Coordinates of C-alpha atoms in Angstrom, one line a residue:
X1 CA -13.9 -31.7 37.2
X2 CA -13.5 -33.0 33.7
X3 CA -10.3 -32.6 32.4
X4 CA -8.9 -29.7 29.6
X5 CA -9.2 -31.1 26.3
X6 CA -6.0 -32.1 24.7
X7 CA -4.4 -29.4 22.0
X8 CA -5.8 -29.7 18.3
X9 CA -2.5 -30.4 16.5
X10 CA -1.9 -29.0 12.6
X11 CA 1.3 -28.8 10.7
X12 CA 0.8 -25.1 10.3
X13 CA -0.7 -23.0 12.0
X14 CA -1.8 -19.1 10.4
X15 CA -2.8 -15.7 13.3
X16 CA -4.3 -13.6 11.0
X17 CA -6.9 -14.1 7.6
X18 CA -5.7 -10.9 6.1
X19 CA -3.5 -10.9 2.7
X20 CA -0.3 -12.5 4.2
X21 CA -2.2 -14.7 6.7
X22 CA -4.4 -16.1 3.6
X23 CA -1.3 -16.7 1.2
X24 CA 0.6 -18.9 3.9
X25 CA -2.7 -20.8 4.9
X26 CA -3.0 -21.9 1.1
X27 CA 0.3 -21.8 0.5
X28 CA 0.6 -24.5 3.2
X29 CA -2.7 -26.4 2.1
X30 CA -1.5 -27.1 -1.6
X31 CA 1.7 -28.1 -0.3
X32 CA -0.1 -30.9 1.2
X33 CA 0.0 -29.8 5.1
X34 CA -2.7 -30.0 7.7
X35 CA -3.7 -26.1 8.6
X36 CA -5.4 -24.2 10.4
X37 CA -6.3 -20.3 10.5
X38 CA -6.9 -18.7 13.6
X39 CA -9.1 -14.5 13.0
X40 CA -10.5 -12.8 15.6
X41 CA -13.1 -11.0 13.7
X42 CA -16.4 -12.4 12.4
X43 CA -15.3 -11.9 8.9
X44 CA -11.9 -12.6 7.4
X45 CA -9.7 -10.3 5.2
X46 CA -8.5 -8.2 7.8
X47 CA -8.3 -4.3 7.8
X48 CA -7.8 -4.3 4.1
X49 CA -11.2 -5.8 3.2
X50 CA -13.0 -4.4 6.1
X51 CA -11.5 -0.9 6.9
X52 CA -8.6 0.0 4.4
X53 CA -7.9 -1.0 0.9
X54 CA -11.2 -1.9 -0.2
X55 CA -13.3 1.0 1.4
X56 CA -11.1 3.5 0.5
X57 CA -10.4 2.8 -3.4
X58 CA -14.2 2.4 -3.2
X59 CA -14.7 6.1 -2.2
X60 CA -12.1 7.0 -4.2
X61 CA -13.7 6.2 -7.8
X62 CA -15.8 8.5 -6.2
X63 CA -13.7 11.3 -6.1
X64 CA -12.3 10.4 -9.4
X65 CA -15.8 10.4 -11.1
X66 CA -16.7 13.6 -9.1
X67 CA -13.0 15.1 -10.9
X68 CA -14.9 14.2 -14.1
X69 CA -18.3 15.8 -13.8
X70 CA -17.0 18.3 -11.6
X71 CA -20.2 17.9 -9.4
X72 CA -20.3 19.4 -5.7
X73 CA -20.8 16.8 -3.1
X74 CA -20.6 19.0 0.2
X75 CA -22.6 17.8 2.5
X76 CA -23.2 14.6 0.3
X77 CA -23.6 11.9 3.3
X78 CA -20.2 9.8 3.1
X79 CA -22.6 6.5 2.9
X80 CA -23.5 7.8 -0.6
X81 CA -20.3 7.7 -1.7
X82 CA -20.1 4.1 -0.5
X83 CA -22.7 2.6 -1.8
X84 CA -22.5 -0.5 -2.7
X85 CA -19.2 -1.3 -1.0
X86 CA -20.5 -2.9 1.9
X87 CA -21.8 -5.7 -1.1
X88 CA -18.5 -5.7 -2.4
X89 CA -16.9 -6.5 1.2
X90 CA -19.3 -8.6 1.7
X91 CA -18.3 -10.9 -1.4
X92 CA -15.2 -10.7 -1.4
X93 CA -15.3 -12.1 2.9
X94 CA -17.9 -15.1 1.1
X95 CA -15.2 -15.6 -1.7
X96 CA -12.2 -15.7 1.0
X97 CA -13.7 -18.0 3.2
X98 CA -14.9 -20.4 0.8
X99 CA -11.2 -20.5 -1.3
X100 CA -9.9 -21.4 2.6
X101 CA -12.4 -24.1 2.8
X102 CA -11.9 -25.6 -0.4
X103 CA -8.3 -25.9 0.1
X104 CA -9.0 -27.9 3.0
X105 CA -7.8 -25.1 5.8
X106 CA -10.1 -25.0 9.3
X107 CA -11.3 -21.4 10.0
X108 CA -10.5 -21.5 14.1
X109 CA -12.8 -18.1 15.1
X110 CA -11.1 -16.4 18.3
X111 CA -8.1 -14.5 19.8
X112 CA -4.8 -16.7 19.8
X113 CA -1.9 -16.1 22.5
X114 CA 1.4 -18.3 23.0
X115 CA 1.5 -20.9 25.9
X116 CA 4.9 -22.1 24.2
X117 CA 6.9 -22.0 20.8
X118 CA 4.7 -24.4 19.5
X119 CA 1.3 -23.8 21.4
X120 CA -1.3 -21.8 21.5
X121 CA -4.3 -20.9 24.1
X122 CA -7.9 -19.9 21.9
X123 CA -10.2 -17.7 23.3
X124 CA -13.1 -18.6 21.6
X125 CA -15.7 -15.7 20.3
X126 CA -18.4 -17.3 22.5
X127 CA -15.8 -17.5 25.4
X128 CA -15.2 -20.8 25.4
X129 CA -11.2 -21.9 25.5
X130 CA -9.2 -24.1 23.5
X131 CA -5.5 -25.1 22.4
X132 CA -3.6 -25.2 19.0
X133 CA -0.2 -26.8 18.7
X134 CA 1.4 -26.3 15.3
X135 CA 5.1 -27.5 14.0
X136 CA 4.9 -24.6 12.3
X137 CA 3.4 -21.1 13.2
X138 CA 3.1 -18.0 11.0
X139 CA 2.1 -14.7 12.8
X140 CA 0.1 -12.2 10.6
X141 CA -1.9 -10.7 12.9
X142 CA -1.4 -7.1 10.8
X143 CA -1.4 -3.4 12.2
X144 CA -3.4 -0.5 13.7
X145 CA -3.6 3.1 13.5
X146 CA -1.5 4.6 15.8
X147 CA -3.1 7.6 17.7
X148 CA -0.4 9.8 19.8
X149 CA -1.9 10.5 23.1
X150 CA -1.8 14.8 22.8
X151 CA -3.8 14.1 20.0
X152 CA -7.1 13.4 21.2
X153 CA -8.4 11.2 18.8
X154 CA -12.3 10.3 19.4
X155 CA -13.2 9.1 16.0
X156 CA -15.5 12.3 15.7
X157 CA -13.5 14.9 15.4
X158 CA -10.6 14.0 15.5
X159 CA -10.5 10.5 13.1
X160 CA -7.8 8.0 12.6
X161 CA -7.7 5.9 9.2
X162 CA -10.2 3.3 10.3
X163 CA -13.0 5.5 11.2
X164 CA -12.5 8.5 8.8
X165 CA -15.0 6.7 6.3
X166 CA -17.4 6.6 9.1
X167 CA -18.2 10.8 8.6
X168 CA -21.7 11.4 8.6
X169 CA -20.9 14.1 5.9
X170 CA -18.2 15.6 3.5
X171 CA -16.3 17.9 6.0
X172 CA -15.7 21.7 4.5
X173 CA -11.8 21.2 5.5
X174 CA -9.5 18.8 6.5
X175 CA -6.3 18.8 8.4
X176 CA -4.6 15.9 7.4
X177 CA -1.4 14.7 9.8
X178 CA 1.2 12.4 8.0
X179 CA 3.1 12.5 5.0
X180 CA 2.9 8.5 4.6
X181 CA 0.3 6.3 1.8
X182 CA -2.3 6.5 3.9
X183 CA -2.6 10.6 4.5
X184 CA -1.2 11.0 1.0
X185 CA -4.1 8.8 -0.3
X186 CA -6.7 10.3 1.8
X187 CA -5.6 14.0 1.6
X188 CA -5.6 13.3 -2.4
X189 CA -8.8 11.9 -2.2
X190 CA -11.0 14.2 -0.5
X191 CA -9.1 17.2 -2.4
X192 CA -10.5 15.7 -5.3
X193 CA -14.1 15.6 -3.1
X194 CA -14.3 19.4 -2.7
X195 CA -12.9 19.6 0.6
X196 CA -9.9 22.4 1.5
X197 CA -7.0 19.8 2.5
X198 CA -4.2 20.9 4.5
X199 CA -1.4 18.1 5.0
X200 CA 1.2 18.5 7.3
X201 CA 3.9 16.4 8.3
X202 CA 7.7 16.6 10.4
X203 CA 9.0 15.6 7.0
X204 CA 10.1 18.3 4.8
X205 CA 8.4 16.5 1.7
X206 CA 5.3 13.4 1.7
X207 CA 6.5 10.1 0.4
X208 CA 9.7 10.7 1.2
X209 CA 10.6 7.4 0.1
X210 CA 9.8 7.7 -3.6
X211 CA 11.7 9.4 -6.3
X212 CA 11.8 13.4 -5.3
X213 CA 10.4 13.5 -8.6
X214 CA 7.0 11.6 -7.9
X215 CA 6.9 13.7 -4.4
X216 CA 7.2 16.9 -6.2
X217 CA 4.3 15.6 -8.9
X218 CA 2.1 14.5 -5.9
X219 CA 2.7 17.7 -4.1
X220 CA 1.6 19.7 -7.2
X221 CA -1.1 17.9 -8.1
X222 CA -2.7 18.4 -4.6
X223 CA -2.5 22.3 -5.2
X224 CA -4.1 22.4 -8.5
X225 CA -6.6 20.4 -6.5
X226 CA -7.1 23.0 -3.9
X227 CA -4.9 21.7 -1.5
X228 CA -1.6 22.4 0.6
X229 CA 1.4 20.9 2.2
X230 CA 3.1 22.2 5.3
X231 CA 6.7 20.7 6.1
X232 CA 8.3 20.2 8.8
X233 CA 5.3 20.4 11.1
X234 CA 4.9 18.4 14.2
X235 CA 1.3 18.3 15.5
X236 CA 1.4 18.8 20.0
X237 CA -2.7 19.2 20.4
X238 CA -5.8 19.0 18.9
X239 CA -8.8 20.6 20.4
X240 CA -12.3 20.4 19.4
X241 CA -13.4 23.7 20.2
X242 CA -17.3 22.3 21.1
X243 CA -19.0 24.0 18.0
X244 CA -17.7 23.4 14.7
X245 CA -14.2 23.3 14.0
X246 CA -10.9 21.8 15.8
X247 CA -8.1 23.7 16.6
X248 CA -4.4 21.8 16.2
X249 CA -1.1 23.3 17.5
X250 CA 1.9 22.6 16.0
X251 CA 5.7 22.6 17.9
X252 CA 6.3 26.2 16.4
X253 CA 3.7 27.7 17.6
X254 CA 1.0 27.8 14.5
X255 CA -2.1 26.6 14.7
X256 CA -4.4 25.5 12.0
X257 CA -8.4 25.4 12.2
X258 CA -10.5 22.8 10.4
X259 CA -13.8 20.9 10.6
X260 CA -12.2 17.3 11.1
X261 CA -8.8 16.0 11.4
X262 CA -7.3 12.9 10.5
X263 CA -4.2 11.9 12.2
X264 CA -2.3 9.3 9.9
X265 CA 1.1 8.8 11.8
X266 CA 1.9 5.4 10.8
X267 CA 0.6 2.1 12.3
X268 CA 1.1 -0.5 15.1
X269 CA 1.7 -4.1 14.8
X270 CA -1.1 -6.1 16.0
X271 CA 0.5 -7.7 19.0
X272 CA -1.0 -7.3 21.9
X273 CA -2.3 -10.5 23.3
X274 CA -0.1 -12.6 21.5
X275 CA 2.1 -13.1 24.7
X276 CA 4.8 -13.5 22.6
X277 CA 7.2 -13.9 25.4
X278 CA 6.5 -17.3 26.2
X279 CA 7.3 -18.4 22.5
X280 CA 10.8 -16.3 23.0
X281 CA 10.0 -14.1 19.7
X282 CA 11.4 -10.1 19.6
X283 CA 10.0 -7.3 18.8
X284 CA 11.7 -4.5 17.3
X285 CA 12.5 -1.0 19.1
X286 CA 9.6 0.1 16.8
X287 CA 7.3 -2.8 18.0
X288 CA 7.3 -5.0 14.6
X289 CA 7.8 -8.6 14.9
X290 CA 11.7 -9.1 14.4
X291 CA 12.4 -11.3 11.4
X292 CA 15.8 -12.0 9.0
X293 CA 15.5 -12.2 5.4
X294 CA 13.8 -15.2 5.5
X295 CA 10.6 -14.4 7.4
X296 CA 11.7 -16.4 10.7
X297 CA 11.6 -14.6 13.9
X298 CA 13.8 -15.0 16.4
X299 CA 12.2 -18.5 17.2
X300 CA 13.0 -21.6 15.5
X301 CA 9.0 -22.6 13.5
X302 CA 7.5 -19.1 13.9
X303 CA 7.3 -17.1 10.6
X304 CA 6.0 -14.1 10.6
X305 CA 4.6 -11.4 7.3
X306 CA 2.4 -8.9 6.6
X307 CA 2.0 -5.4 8.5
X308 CA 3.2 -7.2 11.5
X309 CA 6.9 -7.3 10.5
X310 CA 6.5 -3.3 9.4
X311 CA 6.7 -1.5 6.0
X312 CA 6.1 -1.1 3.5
X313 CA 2.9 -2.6 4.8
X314 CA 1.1 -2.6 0.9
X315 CA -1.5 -5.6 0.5
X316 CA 0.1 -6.8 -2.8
X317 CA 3.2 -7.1 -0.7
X318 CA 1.9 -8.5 2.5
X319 CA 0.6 -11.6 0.0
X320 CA 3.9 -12.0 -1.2
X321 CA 5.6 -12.2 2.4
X322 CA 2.9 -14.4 3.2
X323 CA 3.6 -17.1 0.4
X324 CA 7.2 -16.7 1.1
X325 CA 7.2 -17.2 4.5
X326 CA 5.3 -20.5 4.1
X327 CA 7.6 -21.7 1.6
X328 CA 10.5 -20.7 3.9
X329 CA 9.1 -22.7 6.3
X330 CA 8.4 -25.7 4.6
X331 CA 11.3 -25.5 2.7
X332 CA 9.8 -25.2 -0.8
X333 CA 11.8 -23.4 -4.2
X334 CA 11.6 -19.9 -3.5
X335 CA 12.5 -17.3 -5.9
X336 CA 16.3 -15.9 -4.9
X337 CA 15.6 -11.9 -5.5
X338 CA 12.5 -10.9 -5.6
X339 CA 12.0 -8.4 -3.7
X340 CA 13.5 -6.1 -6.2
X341 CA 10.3 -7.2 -8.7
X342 CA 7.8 -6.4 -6.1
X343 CA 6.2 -3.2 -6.9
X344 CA 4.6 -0.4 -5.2
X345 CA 1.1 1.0 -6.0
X346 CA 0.0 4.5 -4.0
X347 CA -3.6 5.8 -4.6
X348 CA -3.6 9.1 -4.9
X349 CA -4.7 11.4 -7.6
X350 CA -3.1 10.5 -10.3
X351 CA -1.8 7.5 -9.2
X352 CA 1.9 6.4 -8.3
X353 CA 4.0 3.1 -9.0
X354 CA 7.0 2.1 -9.3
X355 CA 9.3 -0.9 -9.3
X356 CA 13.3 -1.6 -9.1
X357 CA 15.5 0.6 -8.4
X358 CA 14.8 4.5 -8.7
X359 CA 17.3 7.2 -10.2
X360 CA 19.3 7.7 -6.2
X361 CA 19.1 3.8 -5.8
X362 CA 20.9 3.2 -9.6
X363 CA 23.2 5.9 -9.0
X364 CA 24.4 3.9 -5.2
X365 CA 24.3 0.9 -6.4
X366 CA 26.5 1.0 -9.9
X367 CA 27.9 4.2 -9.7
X368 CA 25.7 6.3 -12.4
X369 CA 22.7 6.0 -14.3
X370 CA 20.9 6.7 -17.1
X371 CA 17.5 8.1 -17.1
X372 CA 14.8 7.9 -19.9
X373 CA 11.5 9.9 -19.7
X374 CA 8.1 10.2 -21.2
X375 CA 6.0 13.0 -20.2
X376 CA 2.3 12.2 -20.7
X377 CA 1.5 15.2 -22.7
X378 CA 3.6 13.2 -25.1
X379 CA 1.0 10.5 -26.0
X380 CA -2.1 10.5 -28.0
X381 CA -4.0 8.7 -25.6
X382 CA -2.9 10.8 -22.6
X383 CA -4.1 13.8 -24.7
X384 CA -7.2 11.6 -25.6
X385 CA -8.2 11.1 -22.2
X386 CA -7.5 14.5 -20.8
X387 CA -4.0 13.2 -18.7
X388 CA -1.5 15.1 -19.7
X389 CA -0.1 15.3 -16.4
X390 CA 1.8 12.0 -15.5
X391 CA 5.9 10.8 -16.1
X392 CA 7.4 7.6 -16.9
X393 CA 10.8 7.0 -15.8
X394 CA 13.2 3.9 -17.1
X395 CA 16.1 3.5 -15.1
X396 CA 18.8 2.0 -16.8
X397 CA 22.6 1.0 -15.6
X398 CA 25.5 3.4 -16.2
X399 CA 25.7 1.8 -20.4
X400 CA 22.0 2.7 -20.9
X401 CA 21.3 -1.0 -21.2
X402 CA 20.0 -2.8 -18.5
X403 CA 16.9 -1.5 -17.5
X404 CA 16.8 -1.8 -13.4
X405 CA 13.6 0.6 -12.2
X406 CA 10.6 2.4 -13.6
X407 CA 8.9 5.0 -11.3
X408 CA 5.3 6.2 -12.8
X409 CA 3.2 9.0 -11.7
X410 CA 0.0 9.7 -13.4
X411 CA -3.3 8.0 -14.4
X412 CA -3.4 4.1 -14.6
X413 CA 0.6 4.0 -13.0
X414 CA -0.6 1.5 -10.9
X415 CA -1.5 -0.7 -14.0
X416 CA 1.0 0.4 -16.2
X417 CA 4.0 0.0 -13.8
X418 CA 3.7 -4.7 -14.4
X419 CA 4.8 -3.8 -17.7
X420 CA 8.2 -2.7 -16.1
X421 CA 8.1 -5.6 -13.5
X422 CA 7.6 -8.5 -16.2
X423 CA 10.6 -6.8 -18.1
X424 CA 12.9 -6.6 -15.1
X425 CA 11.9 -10.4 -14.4
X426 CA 12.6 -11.1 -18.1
X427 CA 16.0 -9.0 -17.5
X428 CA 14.7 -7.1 -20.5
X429 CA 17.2 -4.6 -21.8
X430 CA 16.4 -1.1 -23.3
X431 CA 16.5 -1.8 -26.9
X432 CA 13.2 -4.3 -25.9
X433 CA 11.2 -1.4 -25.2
X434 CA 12.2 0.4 -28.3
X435 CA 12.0 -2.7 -31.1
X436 CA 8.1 -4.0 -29.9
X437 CA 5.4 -2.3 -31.0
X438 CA 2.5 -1.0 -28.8
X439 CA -0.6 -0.6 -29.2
X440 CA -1.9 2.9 -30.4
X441 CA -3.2 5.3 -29.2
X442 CA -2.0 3.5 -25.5
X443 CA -0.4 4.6 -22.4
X444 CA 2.1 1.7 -22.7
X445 CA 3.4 3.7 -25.4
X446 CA 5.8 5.6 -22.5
X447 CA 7.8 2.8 -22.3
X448 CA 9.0 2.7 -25.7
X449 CA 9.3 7.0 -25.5
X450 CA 10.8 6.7 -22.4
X451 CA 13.7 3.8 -23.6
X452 CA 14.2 5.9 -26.6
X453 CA 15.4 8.9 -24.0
X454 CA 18.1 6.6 -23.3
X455 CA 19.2 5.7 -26.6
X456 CA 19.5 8.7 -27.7
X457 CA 21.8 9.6 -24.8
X458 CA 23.8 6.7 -24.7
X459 CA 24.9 7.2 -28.2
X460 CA 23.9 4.2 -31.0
X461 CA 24.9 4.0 -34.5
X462 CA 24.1 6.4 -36.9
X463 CA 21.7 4.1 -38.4
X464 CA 19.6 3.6 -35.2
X465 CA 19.5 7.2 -34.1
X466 CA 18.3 8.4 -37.3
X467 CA 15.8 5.5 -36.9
X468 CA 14.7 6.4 -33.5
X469 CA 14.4 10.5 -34.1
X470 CA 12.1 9.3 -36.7
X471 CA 10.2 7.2 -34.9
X472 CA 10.1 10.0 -32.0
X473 CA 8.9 13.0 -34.3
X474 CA 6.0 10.3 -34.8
X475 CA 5.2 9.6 -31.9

């Protein structure tokens, strides 16, 4: 009997080719180590290439073009909506691999579980077996749907997040569960479709962890879209009832009827498999690999990022974490705060963004706040484009100075929103906002509306008021 091949040794060592798995792997390449990236899957970008960010923001400009010509697309075949998608994926997976190879980083195809702290057992695709040791090891192996048991879900019916772009057809209703980014995204989406979207979540408002004032906009704009949100609802069944519609009880006793239901309830960490017991790393009571501020888990060498770790499991962020994490590891620079520049993107319709603090955050953390806000009916090129219906919100410290946190909802908030992360990395103040010029007409034009909110209530000179109440009947 020939004897097992000895362990195939790298400096690093990456589980996982999605956005934080791909940011340490290069991250680690340019700093000159030896690695190595160990995916599952036959293509790498994890879940968001494959099944999540991608997919959906593809049928979304969809929905948004369909918002536009107000065209009916029941019983439009959901593949239709996708076209062309599948190209995208396909090379953006081309474009992934090769920046991995040309930074010098082996693409190791197979499942990866821990033999120790520093090795790992591969299961090849073709079932062949290997071993990886690594000095250093960075788990971003990502997340799941999760599917509650009662609720039945066969990926027919009853979908989860992954499979509800695999609909044969636009369904008449939908019974959204979860009050998260993903259900918020998808019950905007297909509002904006044509379909009658009821979400409903044990929450007594959806994104609860945005300003209430973003919740209340996303919440509104779902109605004029057709659309309705239940609170406080706790799904305990689903039933397909063998004909055309699925039945779903709720804890007090209501039931709701609909053609398909998709059950967004948050996400598990992809750790199955990993036998993360024989490399000593936790878990946390909600299943996320256990890490301090620094990315390490409980084991010294293993890193960990992405979905894995838990929210707020956004793509942008994930890269971040993943880059971090490397340098962590290899004890690079890293920036001291910057989490508090990272900002948030969710894609509903209008979009949402924000970055910093928000109002209740300011308010903890100095003791007050001042607010500044532009309404989009405000600007010429929100009437322009027919988006009047959006807010821009600086946040500024208790003196109306320092600008800490912008929260945007409305069209393009995802763009718009770096212009407040550049200026809290620039520690811009208020008065920034109000002495450059914008272009016009522009939607970056809230910001300077928005900082002159603030001056105005913080009180300037006589000089610079009458200044800025002239420059505001302008605008």
């Amino acid at each position: 009997m020939n004897a097992a091949a000895p362990a195939r040794h790298f400096d690093v060592v990456v589980i996982g080719s999605g956005p934080a798995g791909q940011k340490a792997a290069i991250q680690s390449a340019k700093a000159g180590k030896r690695v190595a990236v160990i995916e599952r899957d036959r293509q790498v970008g994890g879940s968001c290439v494959h099944t999540g960010t991608i997919p959906s923001k593809s049928l979304r400009e969809h929905a948004l073009r369909q918002r536009v010509r107000q065209v009916n697309l029941m019983d439009e075949p959901i593949q239709s909506l996708l076209d062309g998608v599948g190209e995208t994926v396909a090379a953006h997976d081309a474009y992934m691999a090769a920046q991995l190879e040309r930074n010098g980083i082996e693409l190791l195809r197979g499942r990866a579980s821990f033999i120790s702290p520093h090795e790992l057992a591969l299961k090849r695709i073709d079932g062949s077996k290997g071993s990886v040791r690594g000095e250093i090891i960075i788990i971003a192996t990502g997340s799941r749907p999760r599917a509650p048991v009662q609720l039945s879900v066969d990926h027919e019916h009853v979908l989860d997040s992954d499979s509800i772009l695999s609909l044969a057809y636009l369904p008449r209703s939908l019974l959204v569960l979860g009050g998260g980014i993903i259900a918020s995204e998808y019950a905007a989406m297909f509002a904006a479709l044509g379909c009658k979207i009821t979400q409903a979540d044990q929450l007594d408002r959806p994104l609860a962890f945005l300003d209430p004032e973003l919740t209340t906009f996303y919440v509104e704009e779902l109605r004029r879209n057709g659309g309705e949100y239940i609170p406080c609802a706790e799904a305990v069944a689903t039933r397909w009832d063998g004909i055309s519609q699925v039945r779903t009880d709720f804890k007090d006793g209501r039931a709701i009827f609909a053609d398909k239901v998709l059950v967004a309830l948050g996400r598990l960490a992809n750790v199955d498999g990993l036998n993360l017991e024989a490399a000593g790393v936790a878990l946390t009571s909600r299943g996320h690999v256990q890490v301090d501020d620094q990315l390490r888990t409980t084991t010294a060498g293993i890193y960990a990022a992405g979905d894995v770790i838990g929210p707020p499991a956004l793509a942008s962020v994930s890269m971040e974490q993943g880059r971090r994490a490397a340098c962590h590891a290899l004890g690079l620079l890293v920036p001291s705060d910057p989490v508090s520049r990272l900002p948030s993107g969710v894609y509903t319709i209008p979009e949402i963004a924000t970055v910093g603090l928000d109002e209740h955050g300011a308010r903890r953390h100095f003791g007050g706040a001042v607010v500044g806000r532009a309404r989009f009916e405000e600007i010429a090129r929100g009437q322009i484009n027919g988006c009047q219906r959006g807010l821009l919100k600086l946040v500024a410290d208790p003196g109306g100075r320092r600008v800490v946190g912008v929260q945007i909802a409305g069209d393009s908030a995802t763009e718009l929103v770096h212009i407040g992360q550049l200026g809290l990395a620039a520690e811009l103040d208020v008065d920034a906002y109000v002495d450059n010029v914008f272009n016009f007409p522009t939607m970056a034009e809230a910001y300077r509306i928005a900082a002159f909110d603030i001056v105005k209530q913080r009180g300037r000179s006589t000089t610079s008021d009458i200044v800025a109440d002239a420059v505001s009947a302008v605008l």
